[in-house]
Short mmCIF file of C-alpha atoms in Angstrom, two decimals:
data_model
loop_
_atom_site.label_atom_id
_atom_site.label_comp_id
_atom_site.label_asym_id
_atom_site.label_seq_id
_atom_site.Cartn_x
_atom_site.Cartn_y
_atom_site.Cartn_z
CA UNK H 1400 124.31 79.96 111.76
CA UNK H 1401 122.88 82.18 109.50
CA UNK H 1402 124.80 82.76 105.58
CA UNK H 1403 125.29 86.24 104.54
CA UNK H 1404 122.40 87.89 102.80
CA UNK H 1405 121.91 87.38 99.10
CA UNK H 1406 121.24 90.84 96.55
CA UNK H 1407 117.81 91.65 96.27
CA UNK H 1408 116.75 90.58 93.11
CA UNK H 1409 113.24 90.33 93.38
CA UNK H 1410 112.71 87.20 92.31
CA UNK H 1411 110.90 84.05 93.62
CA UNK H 1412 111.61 80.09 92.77
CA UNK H 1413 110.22 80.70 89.24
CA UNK H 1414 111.75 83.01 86.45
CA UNK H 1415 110.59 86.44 86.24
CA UNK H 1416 108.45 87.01 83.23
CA UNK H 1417 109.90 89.56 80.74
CA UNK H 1418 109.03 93.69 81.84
CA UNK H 1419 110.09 95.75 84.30
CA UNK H 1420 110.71 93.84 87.48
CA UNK H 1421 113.30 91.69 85.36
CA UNK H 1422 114.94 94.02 84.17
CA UNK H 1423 115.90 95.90 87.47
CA UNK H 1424 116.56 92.43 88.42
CA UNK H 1425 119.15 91.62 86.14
CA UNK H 1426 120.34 95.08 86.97
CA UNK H 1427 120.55 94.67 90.55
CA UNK H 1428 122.71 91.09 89.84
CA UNK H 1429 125.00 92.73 87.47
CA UNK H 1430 125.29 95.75 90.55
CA UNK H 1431 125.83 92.92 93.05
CA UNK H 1432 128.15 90.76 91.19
CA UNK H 1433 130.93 93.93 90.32
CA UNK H 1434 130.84 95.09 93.61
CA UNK H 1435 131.59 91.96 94.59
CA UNK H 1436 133.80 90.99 92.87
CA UNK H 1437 136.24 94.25 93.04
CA UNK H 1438 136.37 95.68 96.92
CA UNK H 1439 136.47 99.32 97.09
CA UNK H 1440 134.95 99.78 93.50
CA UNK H 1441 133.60 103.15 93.28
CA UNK H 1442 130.08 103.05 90.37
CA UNK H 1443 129.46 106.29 88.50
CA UNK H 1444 126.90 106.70 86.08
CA UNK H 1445 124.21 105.35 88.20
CA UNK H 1446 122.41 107.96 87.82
CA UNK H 1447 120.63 107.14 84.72
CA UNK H 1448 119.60 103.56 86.31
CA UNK H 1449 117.60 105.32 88.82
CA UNK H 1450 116.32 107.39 85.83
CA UNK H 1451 115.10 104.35 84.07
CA UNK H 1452 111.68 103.70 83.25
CA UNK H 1453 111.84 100.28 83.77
CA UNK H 1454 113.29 101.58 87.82
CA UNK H 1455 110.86 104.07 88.42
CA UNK H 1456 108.06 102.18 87.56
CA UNK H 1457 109.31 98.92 89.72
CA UNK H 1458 109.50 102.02 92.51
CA UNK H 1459 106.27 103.14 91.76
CA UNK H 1460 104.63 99.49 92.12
CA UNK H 1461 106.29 99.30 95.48
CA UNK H 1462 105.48 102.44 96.98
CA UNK H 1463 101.78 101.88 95.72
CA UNK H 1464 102.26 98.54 97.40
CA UNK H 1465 102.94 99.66 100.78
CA UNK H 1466 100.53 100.45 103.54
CA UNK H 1467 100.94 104.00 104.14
CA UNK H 1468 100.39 104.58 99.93
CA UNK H 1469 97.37 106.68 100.68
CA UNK H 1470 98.56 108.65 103.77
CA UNK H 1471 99.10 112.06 102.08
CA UNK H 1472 102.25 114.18 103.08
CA UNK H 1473 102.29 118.01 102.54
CA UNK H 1474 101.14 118.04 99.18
CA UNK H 1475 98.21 116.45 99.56
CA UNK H 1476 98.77 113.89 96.95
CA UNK H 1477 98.60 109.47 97.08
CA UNK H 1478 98.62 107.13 95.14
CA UNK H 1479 95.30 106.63 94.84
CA UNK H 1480 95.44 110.13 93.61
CA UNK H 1481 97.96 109.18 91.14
CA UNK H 1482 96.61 106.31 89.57
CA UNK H 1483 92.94 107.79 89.08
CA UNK H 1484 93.41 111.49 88.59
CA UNK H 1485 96.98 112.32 87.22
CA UNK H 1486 98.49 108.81 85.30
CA UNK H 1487 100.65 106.51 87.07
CA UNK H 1488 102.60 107.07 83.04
CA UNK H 1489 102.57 110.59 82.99
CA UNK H 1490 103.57 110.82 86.98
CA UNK H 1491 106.45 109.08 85.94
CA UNK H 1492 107.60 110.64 83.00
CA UNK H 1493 107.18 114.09 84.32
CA UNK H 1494 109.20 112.87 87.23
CA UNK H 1495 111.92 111.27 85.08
CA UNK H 1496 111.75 114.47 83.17
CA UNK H 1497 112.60 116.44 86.29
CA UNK H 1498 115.62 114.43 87.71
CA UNK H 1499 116.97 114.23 84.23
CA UNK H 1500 116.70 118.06 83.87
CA UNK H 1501 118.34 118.72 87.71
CA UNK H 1502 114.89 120.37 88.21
CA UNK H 1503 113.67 118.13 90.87
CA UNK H 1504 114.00 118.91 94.53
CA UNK H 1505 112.88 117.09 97.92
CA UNK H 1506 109.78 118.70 99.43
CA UNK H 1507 109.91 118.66 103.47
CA UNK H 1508 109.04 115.85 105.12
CA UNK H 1509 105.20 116.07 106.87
CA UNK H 1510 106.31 115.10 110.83
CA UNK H 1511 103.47 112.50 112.74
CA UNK H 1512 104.29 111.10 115.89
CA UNK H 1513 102.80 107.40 117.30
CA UNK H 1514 102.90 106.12 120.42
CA UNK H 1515 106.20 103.95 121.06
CA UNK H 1516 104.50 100.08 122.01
CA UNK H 1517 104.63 98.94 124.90
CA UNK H 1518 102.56 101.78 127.11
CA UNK H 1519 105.92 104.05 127.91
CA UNK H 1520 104.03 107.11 127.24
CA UNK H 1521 106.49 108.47 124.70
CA UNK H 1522 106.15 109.14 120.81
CA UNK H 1523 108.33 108.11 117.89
CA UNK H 1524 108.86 110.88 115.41
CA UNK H 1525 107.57 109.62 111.85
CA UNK H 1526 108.84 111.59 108.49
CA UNK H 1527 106.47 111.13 105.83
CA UNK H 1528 107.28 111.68 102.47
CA UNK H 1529 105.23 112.96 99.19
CA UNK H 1530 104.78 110.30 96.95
CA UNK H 1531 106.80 111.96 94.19
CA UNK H 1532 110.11 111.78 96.83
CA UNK H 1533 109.27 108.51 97.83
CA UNK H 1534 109.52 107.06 94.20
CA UNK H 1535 112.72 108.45 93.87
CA UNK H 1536 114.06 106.95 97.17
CA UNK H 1537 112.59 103.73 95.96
CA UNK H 1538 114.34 103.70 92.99
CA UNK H 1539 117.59 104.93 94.58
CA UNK H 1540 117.38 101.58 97.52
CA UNK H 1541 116.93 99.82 94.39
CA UNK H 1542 120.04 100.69 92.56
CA UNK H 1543 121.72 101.61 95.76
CA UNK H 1544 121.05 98.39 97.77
CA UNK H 1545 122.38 95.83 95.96
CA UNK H 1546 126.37 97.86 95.87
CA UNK H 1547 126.19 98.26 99.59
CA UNK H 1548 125.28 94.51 100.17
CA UNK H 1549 128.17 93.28 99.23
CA UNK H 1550 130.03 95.37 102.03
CA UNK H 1551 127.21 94.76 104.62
CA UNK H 1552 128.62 92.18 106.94
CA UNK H 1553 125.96 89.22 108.36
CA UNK H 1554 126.33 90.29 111.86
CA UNK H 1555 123.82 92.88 110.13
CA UNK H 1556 120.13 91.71 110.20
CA UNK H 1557 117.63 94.77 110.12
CA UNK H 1558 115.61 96.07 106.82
CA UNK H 1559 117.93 93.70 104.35
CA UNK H 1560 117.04 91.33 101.69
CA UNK H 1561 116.27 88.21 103.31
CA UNK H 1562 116.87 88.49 106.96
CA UNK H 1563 114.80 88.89 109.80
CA UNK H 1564 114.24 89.33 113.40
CA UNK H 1565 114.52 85.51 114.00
CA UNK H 1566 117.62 85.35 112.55
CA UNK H 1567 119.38 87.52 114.46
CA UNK H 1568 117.86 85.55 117.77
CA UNK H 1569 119.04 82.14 116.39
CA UNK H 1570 122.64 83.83 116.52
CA UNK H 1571 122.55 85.11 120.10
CA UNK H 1572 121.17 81.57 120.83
CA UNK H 1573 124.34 79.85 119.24
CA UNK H 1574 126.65 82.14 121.02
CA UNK H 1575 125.03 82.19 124.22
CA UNK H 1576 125.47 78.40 124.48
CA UNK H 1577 129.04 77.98 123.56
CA UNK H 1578 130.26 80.37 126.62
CA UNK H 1579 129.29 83.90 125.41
CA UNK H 1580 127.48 84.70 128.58
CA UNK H 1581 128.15 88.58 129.10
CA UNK H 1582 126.46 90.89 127.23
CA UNK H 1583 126.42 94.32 126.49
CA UNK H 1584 122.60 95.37 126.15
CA UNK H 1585 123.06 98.55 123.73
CA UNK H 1586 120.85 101.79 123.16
CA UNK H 1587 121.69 104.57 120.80
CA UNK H 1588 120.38 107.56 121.92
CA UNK H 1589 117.47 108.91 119.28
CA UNK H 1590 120.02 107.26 116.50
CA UNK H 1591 117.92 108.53 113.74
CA UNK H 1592 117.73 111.66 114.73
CA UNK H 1593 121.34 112.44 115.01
CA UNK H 1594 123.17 110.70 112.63
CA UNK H 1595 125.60 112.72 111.25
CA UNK H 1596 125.11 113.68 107.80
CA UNK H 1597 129.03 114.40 107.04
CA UNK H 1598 129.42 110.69 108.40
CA UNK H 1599 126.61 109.32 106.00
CA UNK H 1600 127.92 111.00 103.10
CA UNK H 1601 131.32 109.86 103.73
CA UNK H 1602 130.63 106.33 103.90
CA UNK H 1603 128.19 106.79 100.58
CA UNK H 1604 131.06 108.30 98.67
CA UNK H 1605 133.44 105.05 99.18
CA UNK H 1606 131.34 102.84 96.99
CA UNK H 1607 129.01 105.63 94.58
CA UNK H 1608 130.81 108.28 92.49
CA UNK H 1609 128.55 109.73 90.26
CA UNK H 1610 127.84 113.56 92.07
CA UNK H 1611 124.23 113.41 90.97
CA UNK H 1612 123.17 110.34 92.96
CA UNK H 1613 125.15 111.94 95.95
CA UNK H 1614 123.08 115.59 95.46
CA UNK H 1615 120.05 113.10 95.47
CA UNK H 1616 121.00 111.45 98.53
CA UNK H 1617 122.35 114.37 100.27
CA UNK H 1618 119.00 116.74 98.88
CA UNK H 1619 116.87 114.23 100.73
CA UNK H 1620 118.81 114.42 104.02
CA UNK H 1621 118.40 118.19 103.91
CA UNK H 1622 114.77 118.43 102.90
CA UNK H 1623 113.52 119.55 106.21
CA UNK H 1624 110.87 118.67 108.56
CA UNK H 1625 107.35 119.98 108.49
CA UNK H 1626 105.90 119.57 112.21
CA UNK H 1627 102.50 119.47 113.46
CA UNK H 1628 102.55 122.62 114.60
CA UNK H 1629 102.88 124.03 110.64
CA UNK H 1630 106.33 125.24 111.28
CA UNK H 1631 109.25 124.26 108.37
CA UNK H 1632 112.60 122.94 110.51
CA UNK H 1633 115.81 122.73 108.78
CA UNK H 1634 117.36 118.96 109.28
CA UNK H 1635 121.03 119.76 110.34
CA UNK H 1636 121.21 115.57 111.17
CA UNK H 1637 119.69 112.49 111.17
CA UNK H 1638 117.17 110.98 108.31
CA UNK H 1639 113.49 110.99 109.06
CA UNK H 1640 112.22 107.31 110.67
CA UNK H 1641 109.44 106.32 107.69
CA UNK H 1642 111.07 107.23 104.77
CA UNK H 1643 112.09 104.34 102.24
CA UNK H 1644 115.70 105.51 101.80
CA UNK H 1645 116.56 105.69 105.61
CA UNK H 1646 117.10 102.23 106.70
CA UNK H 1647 119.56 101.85 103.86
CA UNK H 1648 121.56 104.92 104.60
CA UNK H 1649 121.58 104.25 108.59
CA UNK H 1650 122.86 100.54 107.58
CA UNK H 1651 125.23 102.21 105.65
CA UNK H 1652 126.41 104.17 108.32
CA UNK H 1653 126.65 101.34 111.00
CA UNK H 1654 128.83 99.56 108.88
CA UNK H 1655 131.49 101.61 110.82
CA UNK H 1656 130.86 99.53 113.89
CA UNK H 1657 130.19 96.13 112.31
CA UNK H 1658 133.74 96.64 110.92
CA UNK H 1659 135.25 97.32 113.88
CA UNK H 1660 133.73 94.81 116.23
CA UNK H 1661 133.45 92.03 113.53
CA UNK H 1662 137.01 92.57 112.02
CA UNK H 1663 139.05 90.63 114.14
CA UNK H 1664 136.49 87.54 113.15
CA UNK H 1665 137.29 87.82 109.49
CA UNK H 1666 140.12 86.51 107.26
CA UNK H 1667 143.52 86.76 109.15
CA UNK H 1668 141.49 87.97 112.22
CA UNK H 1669 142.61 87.24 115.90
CA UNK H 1670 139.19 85.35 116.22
CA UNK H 1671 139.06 84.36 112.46
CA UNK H 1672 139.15 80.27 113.63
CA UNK H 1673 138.33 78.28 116.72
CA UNK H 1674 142.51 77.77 117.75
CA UNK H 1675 142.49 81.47 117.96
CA UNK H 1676 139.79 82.35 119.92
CA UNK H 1677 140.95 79.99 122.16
CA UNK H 1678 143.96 81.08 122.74
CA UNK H 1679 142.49 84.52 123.03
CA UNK H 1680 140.78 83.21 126.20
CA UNK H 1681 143.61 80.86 127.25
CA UNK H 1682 145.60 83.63 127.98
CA UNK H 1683 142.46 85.86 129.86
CA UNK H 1684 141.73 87.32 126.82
CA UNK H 1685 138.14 87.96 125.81
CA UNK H 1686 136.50 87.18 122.31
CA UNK H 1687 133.00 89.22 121.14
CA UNK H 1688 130.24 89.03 118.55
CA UNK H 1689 128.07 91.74 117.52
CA UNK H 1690 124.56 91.02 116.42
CA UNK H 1691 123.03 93.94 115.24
CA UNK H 1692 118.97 95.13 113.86
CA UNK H 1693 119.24 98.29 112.64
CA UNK H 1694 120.15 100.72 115.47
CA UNK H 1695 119.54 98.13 118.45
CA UNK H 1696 122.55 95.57 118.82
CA UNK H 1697 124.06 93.45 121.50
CA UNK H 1698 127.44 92.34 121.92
CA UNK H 1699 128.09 88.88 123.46
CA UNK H 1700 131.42 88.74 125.45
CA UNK H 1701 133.29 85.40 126.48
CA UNK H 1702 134.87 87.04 129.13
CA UNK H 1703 134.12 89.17 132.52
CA UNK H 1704 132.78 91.91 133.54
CA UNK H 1705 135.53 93.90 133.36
CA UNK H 1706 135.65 93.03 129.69
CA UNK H 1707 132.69 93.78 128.73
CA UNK H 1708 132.97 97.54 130.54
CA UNK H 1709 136.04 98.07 128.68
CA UNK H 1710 134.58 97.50 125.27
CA UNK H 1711 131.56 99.76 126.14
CA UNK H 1712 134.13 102.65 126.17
CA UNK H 1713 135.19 101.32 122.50
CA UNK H 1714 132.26 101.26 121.11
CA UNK H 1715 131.24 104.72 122.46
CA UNK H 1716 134.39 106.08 120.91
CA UNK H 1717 133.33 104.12 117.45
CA UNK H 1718 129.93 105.85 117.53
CA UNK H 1719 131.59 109.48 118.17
CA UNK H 1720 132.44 110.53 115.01
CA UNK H 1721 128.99 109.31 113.95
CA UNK H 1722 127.09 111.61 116.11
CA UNK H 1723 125.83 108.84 117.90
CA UNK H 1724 126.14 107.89 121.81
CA UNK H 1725 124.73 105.67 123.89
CA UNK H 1726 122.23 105.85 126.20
CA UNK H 1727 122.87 105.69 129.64
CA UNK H 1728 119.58 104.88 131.24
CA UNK H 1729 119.33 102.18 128.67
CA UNK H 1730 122.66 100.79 127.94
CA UNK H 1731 122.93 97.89 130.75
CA UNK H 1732 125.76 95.12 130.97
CA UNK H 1733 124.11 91.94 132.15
CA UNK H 1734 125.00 87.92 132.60
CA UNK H 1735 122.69 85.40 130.11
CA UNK H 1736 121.28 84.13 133.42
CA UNK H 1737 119.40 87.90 134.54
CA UNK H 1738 118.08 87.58 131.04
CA UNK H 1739 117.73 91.16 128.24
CA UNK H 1740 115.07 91.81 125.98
CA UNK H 1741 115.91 91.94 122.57
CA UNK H 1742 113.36 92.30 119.56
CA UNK H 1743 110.15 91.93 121.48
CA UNK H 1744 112.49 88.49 123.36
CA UNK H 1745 113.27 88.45 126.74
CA UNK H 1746 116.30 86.02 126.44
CA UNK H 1747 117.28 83.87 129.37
CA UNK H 1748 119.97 81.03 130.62
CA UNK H 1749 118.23 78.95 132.29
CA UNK H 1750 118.60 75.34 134.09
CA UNK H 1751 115.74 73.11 132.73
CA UNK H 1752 113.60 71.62 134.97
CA UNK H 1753 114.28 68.11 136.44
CA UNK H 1754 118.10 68.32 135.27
CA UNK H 1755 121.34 69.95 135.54
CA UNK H 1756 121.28 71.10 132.37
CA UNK H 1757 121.54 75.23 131.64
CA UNK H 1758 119.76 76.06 128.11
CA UNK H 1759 119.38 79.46 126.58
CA UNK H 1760 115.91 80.18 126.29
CA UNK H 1761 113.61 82.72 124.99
CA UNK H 1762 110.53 83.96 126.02
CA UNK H 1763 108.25 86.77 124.74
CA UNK H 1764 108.98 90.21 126.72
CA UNK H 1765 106.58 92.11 128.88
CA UNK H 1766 106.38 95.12 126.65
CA UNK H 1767 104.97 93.43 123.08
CA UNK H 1768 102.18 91.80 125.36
CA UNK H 1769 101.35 94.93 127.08
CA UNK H 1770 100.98 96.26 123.17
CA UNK H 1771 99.12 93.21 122.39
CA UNK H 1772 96.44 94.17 124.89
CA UNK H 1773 96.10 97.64 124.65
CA UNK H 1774 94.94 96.70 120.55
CA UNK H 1775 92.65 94.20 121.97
CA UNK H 1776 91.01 96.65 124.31
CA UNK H 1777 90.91 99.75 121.71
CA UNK H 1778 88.78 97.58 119.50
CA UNK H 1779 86.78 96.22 122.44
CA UNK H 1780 85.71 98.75 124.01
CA UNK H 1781 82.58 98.58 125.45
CA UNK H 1782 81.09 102.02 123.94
CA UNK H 1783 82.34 101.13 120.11
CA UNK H 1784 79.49 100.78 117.77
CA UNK H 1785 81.87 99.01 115.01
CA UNK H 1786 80.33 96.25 113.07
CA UNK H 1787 80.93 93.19 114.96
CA UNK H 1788 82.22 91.65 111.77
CA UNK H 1789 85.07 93.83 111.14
CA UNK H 1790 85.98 93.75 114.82
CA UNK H 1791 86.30 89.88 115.02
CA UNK H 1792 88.44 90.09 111.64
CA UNK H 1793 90.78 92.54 113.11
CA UNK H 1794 91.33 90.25 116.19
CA UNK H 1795 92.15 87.55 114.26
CA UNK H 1796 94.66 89.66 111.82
CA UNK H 1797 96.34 91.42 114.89
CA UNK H 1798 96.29 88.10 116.66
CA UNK H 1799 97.63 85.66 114.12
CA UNK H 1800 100.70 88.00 112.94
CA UNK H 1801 101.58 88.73 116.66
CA UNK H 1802 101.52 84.41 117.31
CA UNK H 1803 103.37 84.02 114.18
CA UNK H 1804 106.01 86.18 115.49
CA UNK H 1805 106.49 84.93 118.68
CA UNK H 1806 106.03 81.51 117.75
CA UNK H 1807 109.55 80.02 117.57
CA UNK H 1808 109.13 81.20 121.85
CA UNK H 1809 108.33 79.42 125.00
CA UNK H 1810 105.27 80.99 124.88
CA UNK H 1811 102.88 78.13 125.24
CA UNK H 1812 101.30 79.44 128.63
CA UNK H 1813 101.72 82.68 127.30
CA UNK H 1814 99.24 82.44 124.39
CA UNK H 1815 96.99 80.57 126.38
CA UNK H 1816 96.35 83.77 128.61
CA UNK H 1817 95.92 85.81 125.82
CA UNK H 1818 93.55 83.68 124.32
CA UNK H 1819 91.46 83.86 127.35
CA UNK H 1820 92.40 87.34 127.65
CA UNK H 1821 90.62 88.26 124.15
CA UNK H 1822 87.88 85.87 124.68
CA UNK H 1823 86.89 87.74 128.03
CA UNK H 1824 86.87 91.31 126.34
CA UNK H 1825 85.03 90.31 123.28
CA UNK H 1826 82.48 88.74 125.44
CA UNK H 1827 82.06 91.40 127.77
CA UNK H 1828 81.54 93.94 124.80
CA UNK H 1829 79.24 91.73 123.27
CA UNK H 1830 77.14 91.59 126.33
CA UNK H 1831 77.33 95.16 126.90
CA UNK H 1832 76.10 95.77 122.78
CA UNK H 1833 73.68 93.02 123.19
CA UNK H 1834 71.98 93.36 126.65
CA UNK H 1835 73.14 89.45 127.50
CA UNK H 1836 73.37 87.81 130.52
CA UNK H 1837 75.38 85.07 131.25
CA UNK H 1838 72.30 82.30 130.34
CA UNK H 1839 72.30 84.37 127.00
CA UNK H 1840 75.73 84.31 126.33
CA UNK H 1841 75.59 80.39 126.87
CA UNK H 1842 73.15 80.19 124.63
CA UNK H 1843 74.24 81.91 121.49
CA UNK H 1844 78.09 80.61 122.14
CA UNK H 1845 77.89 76.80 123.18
CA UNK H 1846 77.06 73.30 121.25
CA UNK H 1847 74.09 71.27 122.46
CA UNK H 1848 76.37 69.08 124.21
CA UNK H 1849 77.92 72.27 126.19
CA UNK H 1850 80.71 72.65 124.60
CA UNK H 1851 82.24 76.44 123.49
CA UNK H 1852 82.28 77.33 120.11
CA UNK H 1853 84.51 79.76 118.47
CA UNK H 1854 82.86 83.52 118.46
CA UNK H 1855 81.69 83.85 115.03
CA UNK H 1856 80.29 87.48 113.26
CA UNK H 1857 77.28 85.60 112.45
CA UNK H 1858 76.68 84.60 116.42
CA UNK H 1859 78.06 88.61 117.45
CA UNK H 1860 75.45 89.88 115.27
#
């Protein structure tokens, strides 16, 4: 099972070499070690940590680091920008001189929707930041994060220090085979969009004190939202999707319903040990686990139906005063044997072949393939006149992450059919650029022997 994250330190197997990054490491311990150590401990005078040098310039690496550094939000500026016509030094200090001053205030956030994967036809709303605000919320996740981790519970796995996707499958997997075999397929409805702000706030007060890091925080949440359409709209809830700060606050703000689903497993809980929870289910009562990524989570039920309907209604009532709900078209109660996709999985009980034997299994869903292939054929496309070089690289990059993902899946036969998949279009748009015919194609792509060889630039060219 996986072990409750670790604080964010920053740092690998070997020591960190004296500068910056270890000293917001050290930081972050110290943060992580107090509010451990005392539950309920409220910091003040954080404020001058985010004000740091030694924090803003760790920020400032980070946000340089990322790959939307150079995407310019409404004042035109990027990092780029920064580095080669203004100072990454002076940037900072004349930031550091505004937050120390109170001058500094959160600019409105430039609005681009995407696509959502997966060929829907509907958009995700992105929030993108100047690079000036997104320092700052750098430096505030780093100060903030490590406090909050040590209330985070592990049923928690999305945007935290040393957690992924795959963990949070390898816990449905343990659960699913030891009798957890309802489940309560959850969707909040636009969650980051309507997350209450009172309810953020609220929940950010318990562990931070000091009132400037909360007019930070709370200036941020209120900055606005430029659209495409050039019109400024005030942000009465929710925190822009994009921005560096927002996982950590909507985290923050699910903790409400970690706590109350996960509770009864802790110290003293009614399913704290194994005796308990089966005597929960001895007398027809049902025992639960949350998994949660973010805003998508599932709950597993040892129980019926019936059970799992009933805590529906709970955890609708728990994400009420959030100004959360769920969706209906998307919130589905299903048995492990009709399968749910979760994370990009479609996750299955299933008997395995040539015994009696049920297994949970997991397979790669239908909508991160149907993504897969609408990359392939955007950069295969018959009239594109990109070098054949840079097309072949881009395969390989969009390829090899997506395998890596998905590779802990059944997804042998899978694979294969995408591998033939992108074979077929690259060929066909090399034939098309080229003039080929089939003999040709042969030609430049097989050994003497007649044997394929792997489509090389130098052979596309």
């Amino acid at each position: 099972m996986p072990k409750d994250a670790l604080v964010n330190t920053g740092a690998g197997a070997d020591p960190v070499p004296m500068g910056p990054v270890r000293r917001v490491s050290e930081m972050q311990a110290k943060l992580h070690r107090w509010a451990a150590a005392e539950d309920g401990r409220r910091f003040d005078d954080v404020f001058n940590l985010v004000c740091d040098p030694a924090t803003l310039s760790v920020a400032f690496d980070r946000v340089a680091g990322n790959h939307g550094a150079n995407t310019p939000s409404v004042d035109g500026v990027t990092a780029m920008l920064v580095e080669e016509k203004i100072g990454v030094a002076q940037f900072l200090a004349d930031l550091r001189a505004r937050l120390r001053e109170g001058t500094f205030r959160p600019l409105p956030v430039r609005e681009h929707t995407i696509p959502k994967p997966g060929g829907s036809g509907k958009v995700r709303k992105l929030g993108i930041p100047v690079i000036a605000d997104r320092v700052v919320q750098a430096a505030l996740k780093l100060v903030l994060e490590p406090i909050f981790e040590a209330d985070f519970l592990p049923v928690s796995y999305g945007f935290r220090p040393r957690r992924r996707a795959h963990d949070a499958i390898a816990e449905i997997h343990f659960y699913g085979t030891h009798g957890y075999q309802w489940v309560l397929d959850a969707d909040i409805e636009a969650a980051f969009d309507r997350v209450s702000h009172p309810a953020l706030m609220q929940r950010v007060r318990k562990r931070v004190k000091d009132k400037r890091v909360l007019l930070l925080v709370k200036a941020f949440l209120k900055a606005g939202i430029l659209t495409e359409f050039g019109e400024v709209r005030d942000s009465l809830t929710g925190t822009p999707q994009g921005g560096i700060l927002s996982p950590l606050i909507f985290n923050i703000a699910m903790t409400v319903l970690d706590e109350d689903l996960h509770g009864p497993w802790l110290s003293d809980g009614t399913m704290s040990t194994p005796s308990r929870r089966a005597g929960r289910r001895s007398k027809d009562q049902p025992t639960w686990r949350v998994v949660r990524y973010c805003d998508d989570f599932v709950v597993l039920v040892h129980g019926t139906r019936n059970d799992v309907e009933a805590l529906q209604g709970h955890v609708a009532q728990v994400l009420e005063p959030l100004g959360l709900r769920l969706s209906p078209a998307k919130t589905r109660i299903v048995h492990m044997s009709d399968g749910f996709d979760f994370l990009g999985f479609r996750i299955q009980w299933r008997r395995k072949y040539g015994t009696r034997k049920w297994y949970v299994y997991t397979f790669i869903a239908d909508r991160p393939v149907r993504s897969l292939k609408d990359k392939v054929r955007a950069l295969t496309r018959r009239t594109t006149q990109r070098n054949p070089g840079f097309v072949l690289t881009r395969l390989n990059q969009v390829m090899r992450g997506w395998a890596n993902y998905f590779r802990h899946a059944v997804c042998k036969h899978t694979l294969s059919t995408l591998a033939r998949f992108v074979w077929q279009r690259v060929i066909r748009w090399l034939s098309q650029r080229h003039r080929w015919r089939w003999n040709d194609v042969r030609r430049h792509f097989t050994t003497p022997n007649g044997r394929w060889k792997p489509v090389t630039a130098v052979d596309a060219a």
